[in-house]
Short mmCIF file of C-alpha atoms in Angstrom, two decimals:
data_model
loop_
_atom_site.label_atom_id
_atom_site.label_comp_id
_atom_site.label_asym_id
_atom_site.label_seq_id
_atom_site.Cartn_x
_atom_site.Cartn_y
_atom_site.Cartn_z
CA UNK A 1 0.00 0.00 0.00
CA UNK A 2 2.79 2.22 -1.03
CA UNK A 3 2.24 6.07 -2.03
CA UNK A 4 -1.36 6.15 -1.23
CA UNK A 5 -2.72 9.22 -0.06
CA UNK A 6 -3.60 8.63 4.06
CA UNK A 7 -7.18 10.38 3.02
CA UNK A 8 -7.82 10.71 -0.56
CA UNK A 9 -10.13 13.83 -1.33
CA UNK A 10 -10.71 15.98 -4.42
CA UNK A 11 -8.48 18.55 -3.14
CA UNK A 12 -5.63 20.11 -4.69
CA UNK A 13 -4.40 22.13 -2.23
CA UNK A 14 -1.12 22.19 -2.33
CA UNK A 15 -0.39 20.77 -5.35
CA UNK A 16 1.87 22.36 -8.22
CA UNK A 17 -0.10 22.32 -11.41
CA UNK A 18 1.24 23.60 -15.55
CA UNK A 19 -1.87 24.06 -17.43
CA UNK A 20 -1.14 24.43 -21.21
CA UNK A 21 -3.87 26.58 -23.41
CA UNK A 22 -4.83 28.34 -20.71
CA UNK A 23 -5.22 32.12 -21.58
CA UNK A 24 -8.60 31.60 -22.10
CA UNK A 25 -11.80 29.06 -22.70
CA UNK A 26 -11.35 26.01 -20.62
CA UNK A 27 -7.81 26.08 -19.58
CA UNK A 28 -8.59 29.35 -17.87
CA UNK A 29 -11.85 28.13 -15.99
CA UNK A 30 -9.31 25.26 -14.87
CA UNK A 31 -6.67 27.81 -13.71
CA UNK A 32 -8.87 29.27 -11.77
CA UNK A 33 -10.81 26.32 -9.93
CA UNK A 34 -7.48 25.16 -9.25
CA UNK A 35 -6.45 28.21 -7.85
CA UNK A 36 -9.52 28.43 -5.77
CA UNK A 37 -8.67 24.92 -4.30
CA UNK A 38 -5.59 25.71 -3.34
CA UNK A 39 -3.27 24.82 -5.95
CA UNK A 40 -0.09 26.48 -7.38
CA UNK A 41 -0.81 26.78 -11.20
CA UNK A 42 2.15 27.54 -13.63
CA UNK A 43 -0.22 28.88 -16.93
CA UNK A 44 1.27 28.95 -20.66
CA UNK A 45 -0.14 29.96 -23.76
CA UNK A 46 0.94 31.38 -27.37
CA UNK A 47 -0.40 34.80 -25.68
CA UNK A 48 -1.03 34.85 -21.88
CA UNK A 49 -2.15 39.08 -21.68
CA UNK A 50 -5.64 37.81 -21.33
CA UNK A 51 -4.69 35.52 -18.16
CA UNK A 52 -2.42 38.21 -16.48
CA UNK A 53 -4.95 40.64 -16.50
CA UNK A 54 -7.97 38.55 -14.93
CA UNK A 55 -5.23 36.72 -12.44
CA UNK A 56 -3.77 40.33 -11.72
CA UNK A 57 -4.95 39.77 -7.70
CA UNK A 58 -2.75 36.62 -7.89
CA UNK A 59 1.57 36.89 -7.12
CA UNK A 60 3.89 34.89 -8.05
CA UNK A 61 3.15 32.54 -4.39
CA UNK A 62 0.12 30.88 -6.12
CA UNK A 63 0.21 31.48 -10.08
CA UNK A 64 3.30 31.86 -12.45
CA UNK A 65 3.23 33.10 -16.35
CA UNK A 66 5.75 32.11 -19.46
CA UNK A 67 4.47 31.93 -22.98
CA UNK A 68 5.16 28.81 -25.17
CA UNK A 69 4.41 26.97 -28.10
CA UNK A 70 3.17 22.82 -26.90
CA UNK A 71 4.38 22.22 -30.47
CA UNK A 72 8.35 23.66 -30.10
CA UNK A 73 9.96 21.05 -27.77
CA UNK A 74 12.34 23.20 -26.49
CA UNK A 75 9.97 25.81 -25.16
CA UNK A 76 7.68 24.05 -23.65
CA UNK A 77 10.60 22.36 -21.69
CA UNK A 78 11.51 25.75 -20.93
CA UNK A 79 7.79 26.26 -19.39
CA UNK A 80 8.05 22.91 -17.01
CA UNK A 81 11.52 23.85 -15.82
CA UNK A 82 10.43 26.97 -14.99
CA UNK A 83 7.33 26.00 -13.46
CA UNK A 84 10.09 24.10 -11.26
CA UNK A 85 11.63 26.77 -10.74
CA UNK A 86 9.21 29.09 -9.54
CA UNK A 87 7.59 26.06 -7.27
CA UNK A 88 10.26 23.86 -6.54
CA UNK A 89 8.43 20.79 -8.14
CA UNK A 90 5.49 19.86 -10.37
CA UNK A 91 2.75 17.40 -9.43
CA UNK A 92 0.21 17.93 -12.55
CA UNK A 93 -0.01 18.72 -15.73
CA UNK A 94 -3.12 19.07 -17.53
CA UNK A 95 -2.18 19.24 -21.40
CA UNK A 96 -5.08 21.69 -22.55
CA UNK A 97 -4.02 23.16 -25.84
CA UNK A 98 -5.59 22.79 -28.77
CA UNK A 99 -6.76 23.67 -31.59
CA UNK A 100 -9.82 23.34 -34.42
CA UNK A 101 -10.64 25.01 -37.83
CA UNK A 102 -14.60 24.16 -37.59
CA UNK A 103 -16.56 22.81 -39.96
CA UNK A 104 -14.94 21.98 -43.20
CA UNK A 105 -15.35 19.30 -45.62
CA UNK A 106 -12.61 16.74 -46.13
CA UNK A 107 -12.39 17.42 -49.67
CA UNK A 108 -12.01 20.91 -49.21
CA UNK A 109 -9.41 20.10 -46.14
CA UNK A 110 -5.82 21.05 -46.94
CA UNK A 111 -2.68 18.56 -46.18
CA UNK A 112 -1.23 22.02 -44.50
CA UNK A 113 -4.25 22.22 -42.46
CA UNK A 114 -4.49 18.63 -41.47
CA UNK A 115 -0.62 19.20 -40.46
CA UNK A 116 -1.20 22.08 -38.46
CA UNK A 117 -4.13 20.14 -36.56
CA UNK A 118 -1.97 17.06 -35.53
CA UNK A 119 0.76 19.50 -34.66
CA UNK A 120 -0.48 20.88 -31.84
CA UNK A 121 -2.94 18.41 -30.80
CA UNK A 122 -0.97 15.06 -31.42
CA UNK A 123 2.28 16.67 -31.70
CA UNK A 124 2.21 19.30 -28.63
CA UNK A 125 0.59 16.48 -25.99
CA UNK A 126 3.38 14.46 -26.64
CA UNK A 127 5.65 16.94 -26.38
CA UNK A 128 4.30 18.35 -23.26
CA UNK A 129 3.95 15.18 -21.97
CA UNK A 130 7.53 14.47 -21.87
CA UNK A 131 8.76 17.72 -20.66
CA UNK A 132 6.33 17.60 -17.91
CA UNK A 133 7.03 13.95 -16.77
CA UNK A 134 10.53 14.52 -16.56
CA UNK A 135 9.96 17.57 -14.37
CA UNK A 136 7.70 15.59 -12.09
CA UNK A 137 10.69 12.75 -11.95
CA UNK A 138 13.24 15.90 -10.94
CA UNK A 139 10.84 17.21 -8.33
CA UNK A 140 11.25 16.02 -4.80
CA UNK A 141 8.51 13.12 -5.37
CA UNK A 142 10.34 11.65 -8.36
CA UNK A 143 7.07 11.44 -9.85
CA UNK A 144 5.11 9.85 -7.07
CA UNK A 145 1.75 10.69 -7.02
CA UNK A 146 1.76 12.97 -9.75
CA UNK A 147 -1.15 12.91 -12.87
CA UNK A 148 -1.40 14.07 -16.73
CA UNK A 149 -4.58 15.12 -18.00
CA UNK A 150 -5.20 14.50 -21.54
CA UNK A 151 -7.47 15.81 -23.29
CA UNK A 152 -9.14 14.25 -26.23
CA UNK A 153 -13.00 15.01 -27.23
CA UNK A 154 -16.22 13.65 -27.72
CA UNK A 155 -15.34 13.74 -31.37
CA UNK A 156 -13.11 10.89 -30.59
CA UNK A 157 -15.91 8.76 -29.75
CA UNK A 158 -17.10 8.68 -33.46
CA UNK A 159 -16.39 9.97 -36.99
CA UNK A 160 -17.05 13.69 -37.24
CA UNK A 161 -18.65 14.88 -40.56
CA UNK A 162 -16.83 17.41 -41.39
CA UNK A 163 -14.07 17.36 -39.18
CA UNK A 164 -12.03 14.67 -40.42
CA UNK A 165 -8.30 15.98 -39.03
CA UNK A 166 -9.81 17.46 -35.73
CA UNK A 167 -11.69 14.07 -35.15
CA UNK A 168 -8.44 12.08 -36.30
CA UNK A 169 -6.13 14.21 -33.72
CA UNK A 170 -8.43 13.44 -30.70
CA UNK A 171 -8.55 10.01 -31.04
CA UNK A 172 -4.59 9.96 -31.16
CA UNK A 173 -4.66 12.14 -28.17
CA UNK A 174 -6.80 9.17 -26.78
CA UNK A 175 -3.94 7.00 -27.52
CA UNK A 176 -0.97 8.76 -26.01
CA UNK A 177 -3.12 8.71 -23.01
CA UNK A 178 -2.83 5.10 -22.74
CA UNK A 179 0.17 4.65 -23.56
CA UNK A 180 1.73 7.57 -20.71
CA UNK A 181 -0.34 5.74 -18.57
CA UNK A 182 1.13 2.38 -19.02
CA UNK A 183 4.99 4.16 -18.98
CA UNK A 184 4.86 6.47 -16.92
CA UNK A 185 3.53 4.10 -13.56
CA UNK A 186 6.59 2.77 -12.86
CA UNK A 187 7.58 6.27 -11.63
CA UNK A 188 3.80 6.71 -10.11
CA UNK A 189 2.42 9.07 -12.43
CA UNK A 190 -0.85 8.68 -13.68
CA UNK A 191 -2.50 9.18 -17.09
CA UNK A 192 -5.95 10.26 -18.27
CA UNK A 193 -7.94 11.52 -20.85
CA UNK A 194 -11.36 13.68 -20.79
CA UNK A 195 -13.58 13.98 -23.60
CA UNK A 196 -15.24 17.10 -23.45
CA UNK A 197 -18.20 18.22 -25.48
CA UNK A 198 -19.53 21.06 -26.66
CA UNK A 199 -18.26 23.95 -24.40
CA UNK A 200 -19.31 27.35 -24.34
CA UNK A 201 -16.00 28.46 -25.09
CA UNK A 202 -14.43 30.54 -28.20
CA UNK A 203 -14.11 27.73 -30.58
CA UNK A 204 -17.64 26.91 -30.41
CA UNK A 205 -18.30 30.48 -31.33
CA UNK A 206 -16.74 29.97 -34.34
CA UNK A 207 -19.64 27.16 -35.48
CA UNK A 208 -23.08 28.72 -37.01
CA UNK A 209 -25.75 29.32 -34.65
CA UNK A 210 -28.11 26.52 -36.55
CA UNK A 211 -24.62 24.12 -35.83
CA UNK A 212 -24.80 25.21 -32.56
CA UNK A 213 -27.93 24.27 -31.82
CA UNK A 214 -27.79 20.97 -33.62
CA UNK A 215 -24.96 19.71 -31.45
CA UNK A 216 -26.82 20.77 -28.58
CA UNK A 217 -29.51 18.77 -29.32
CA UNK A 218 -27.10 15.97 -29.71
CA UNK A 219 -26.77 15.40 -26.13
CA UNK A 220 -29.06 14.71 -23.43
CA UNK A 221 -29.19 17.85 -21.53
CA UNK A 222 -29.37 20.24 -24.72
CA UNK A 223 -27.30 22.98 -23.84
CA UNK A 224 -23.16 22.94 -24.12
CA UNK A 225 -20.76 23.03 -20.54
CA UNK A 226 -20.27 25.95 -18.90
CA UNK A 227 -15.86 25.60 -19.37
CA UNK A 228 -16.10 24.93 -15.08
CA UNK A 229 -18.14 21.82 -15.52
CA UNK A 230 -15.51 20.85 -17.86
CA UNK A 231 -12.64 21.59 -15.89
CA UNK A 232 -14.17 19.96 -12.70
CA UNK A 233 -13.20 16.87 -14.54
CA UNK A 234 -9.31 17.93 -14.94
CA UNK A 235 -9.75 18.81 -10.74
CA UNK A 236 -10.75 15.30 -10.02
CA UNK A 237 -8.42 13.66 -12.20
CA UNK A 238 -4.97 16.08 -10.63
CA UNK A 239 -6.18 15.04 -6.92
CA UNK A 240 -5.67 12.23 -4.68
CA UNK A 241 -9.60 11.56 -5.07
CA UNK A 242 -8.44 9.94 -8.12
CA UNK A 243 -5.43 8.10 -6.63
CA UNK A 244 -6.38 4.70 -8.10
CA UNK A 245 -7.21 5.77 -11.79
CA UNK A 246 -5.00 5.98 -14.36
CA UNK A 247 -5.50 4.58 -18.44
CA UNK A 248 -9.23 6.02 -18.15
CA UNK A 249 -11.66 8.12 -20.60
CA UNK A 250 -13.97 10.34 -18.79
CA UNK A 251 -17.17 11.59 -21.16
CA UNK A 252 -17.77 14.98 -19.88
CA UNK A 253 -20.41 15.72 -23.05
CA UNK A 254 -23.60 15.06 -21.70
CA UNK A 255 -24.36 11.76 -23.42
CA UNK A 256 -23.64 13.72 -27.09
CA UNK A 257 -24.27 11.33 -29.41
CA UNK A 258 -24.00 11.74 -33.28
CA UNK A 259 -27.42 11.32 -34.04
#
């Protein structure tokens, strides 16, 4: 009964967190529940000035700020070192980025576009992956106890008319998940993946109000997540609630179904 929490809860006080993507939408809802619950959270982004200025009541004790690119290997090594550095370890990552182009036919789909897709999605949660495990395995734990949060979609779930290389990227996000979570236990980090569905966030924005409300009706409560209810999810997953879960698939969509 080695490394288990004395009383698991769903707190993350404590706890040093990197969220990637998280300037706005979802990875900033998850910034600040965590913050809320006690945790340190290290935030990167392409463009953080959105973050600063709503975390502005926050010093560098409890939240820390360096731009990055999940896709450039280098800096986002940069960002989980200096998450380190700044906290003195990292228990959790929670690999947020992404990215989507809508709606778009495949035959009207670029290769360029498909690329760009799978390079941050695919590309950048491996990346970030890696750069974050190995900062968990140089912090004071040496991994124990720590957690990775992918995150995949309810697009993974089934094909996606329209969406071929979003729907294609989500379901290999899927798969990295499993696979961290088979490597990465023999240092006692944990993997998992949430599948979110439609969110009220800026990328749904960019759908037509008639898709809107079609994918809505799509799930059983016929309205999309307010980005909390999604990032409640990423909570349980970081803390000790979930001490004994790891290679799992949460569906945080509401039942969505295609048809």
């Amino acid at each position: 009964m080695t490394n288990v929490p004395a009383t698991p809860t769903g707190s993350v006080a404590g706890k040093v967190v990197l969220i990637t993507g998280s300037n706005r939408g979802i990875g900033l809802a998850a910034v600040k529940l965590f913050l809320t619950n006690g945790a340190q959270v290290f935030l990167t982004d392409l463009n953080l000035s959105n973050a600063r200025e709503q975390l502005s009541s926050h010093d560098a004790t409890s939240v820390g700020f360096l731009e990055g690119d999940v896709t450039d290997e280098a800096s986002i090594t940069t960002v989980c070192e200096a998450a380190v550095a700044q906290f003195g370890r990292l228990d959790g990552a929670v690999l947020n980025a992404g990215l989507s182009f809508g709606v778009k036919p495949w035959l009207e789909t670029t290769v360029e576009q498909i690329d760009r897709l799978h390079s941050v999605n695919v590309r950048g949660s491996f990346a970030t992956a890696k750069a974050a495990v190995k900062s968990m395995i140089a912090s004071p734990s040496g991994g124990k106890g720590c957690s990775i949060v992918f995150v995949s979609s309810v697009a993974a779930t089934y094909g996606e008319v329209g969406m071929a290389g979003y729907t294609a990227s989500k379901w290999a996000v899927r798969g990295l998940s499993l696979t961290a979570s088979q490597e990465f236990a023999q240092y006692g980090i944990r993997a998992n993946c949430i599948q979110p569905g439609a969110t009220n966030t800026e990328m749904f924005a960019t759908f037509t109000p008639e898709t809107q409300a079609h994918i809505c009706d799509t799930n059983v409560l016929k309205r999309p997540a307010d980005p909390t209810e999604i990032a409640q999810a990423m909570l349980w997953f970081i803390s000790d609630a979930s001490s004994f879960v790891s290679g799992s698939t949460l569906a945080v969509h509401a039942g969505q179904t295609p048809t």
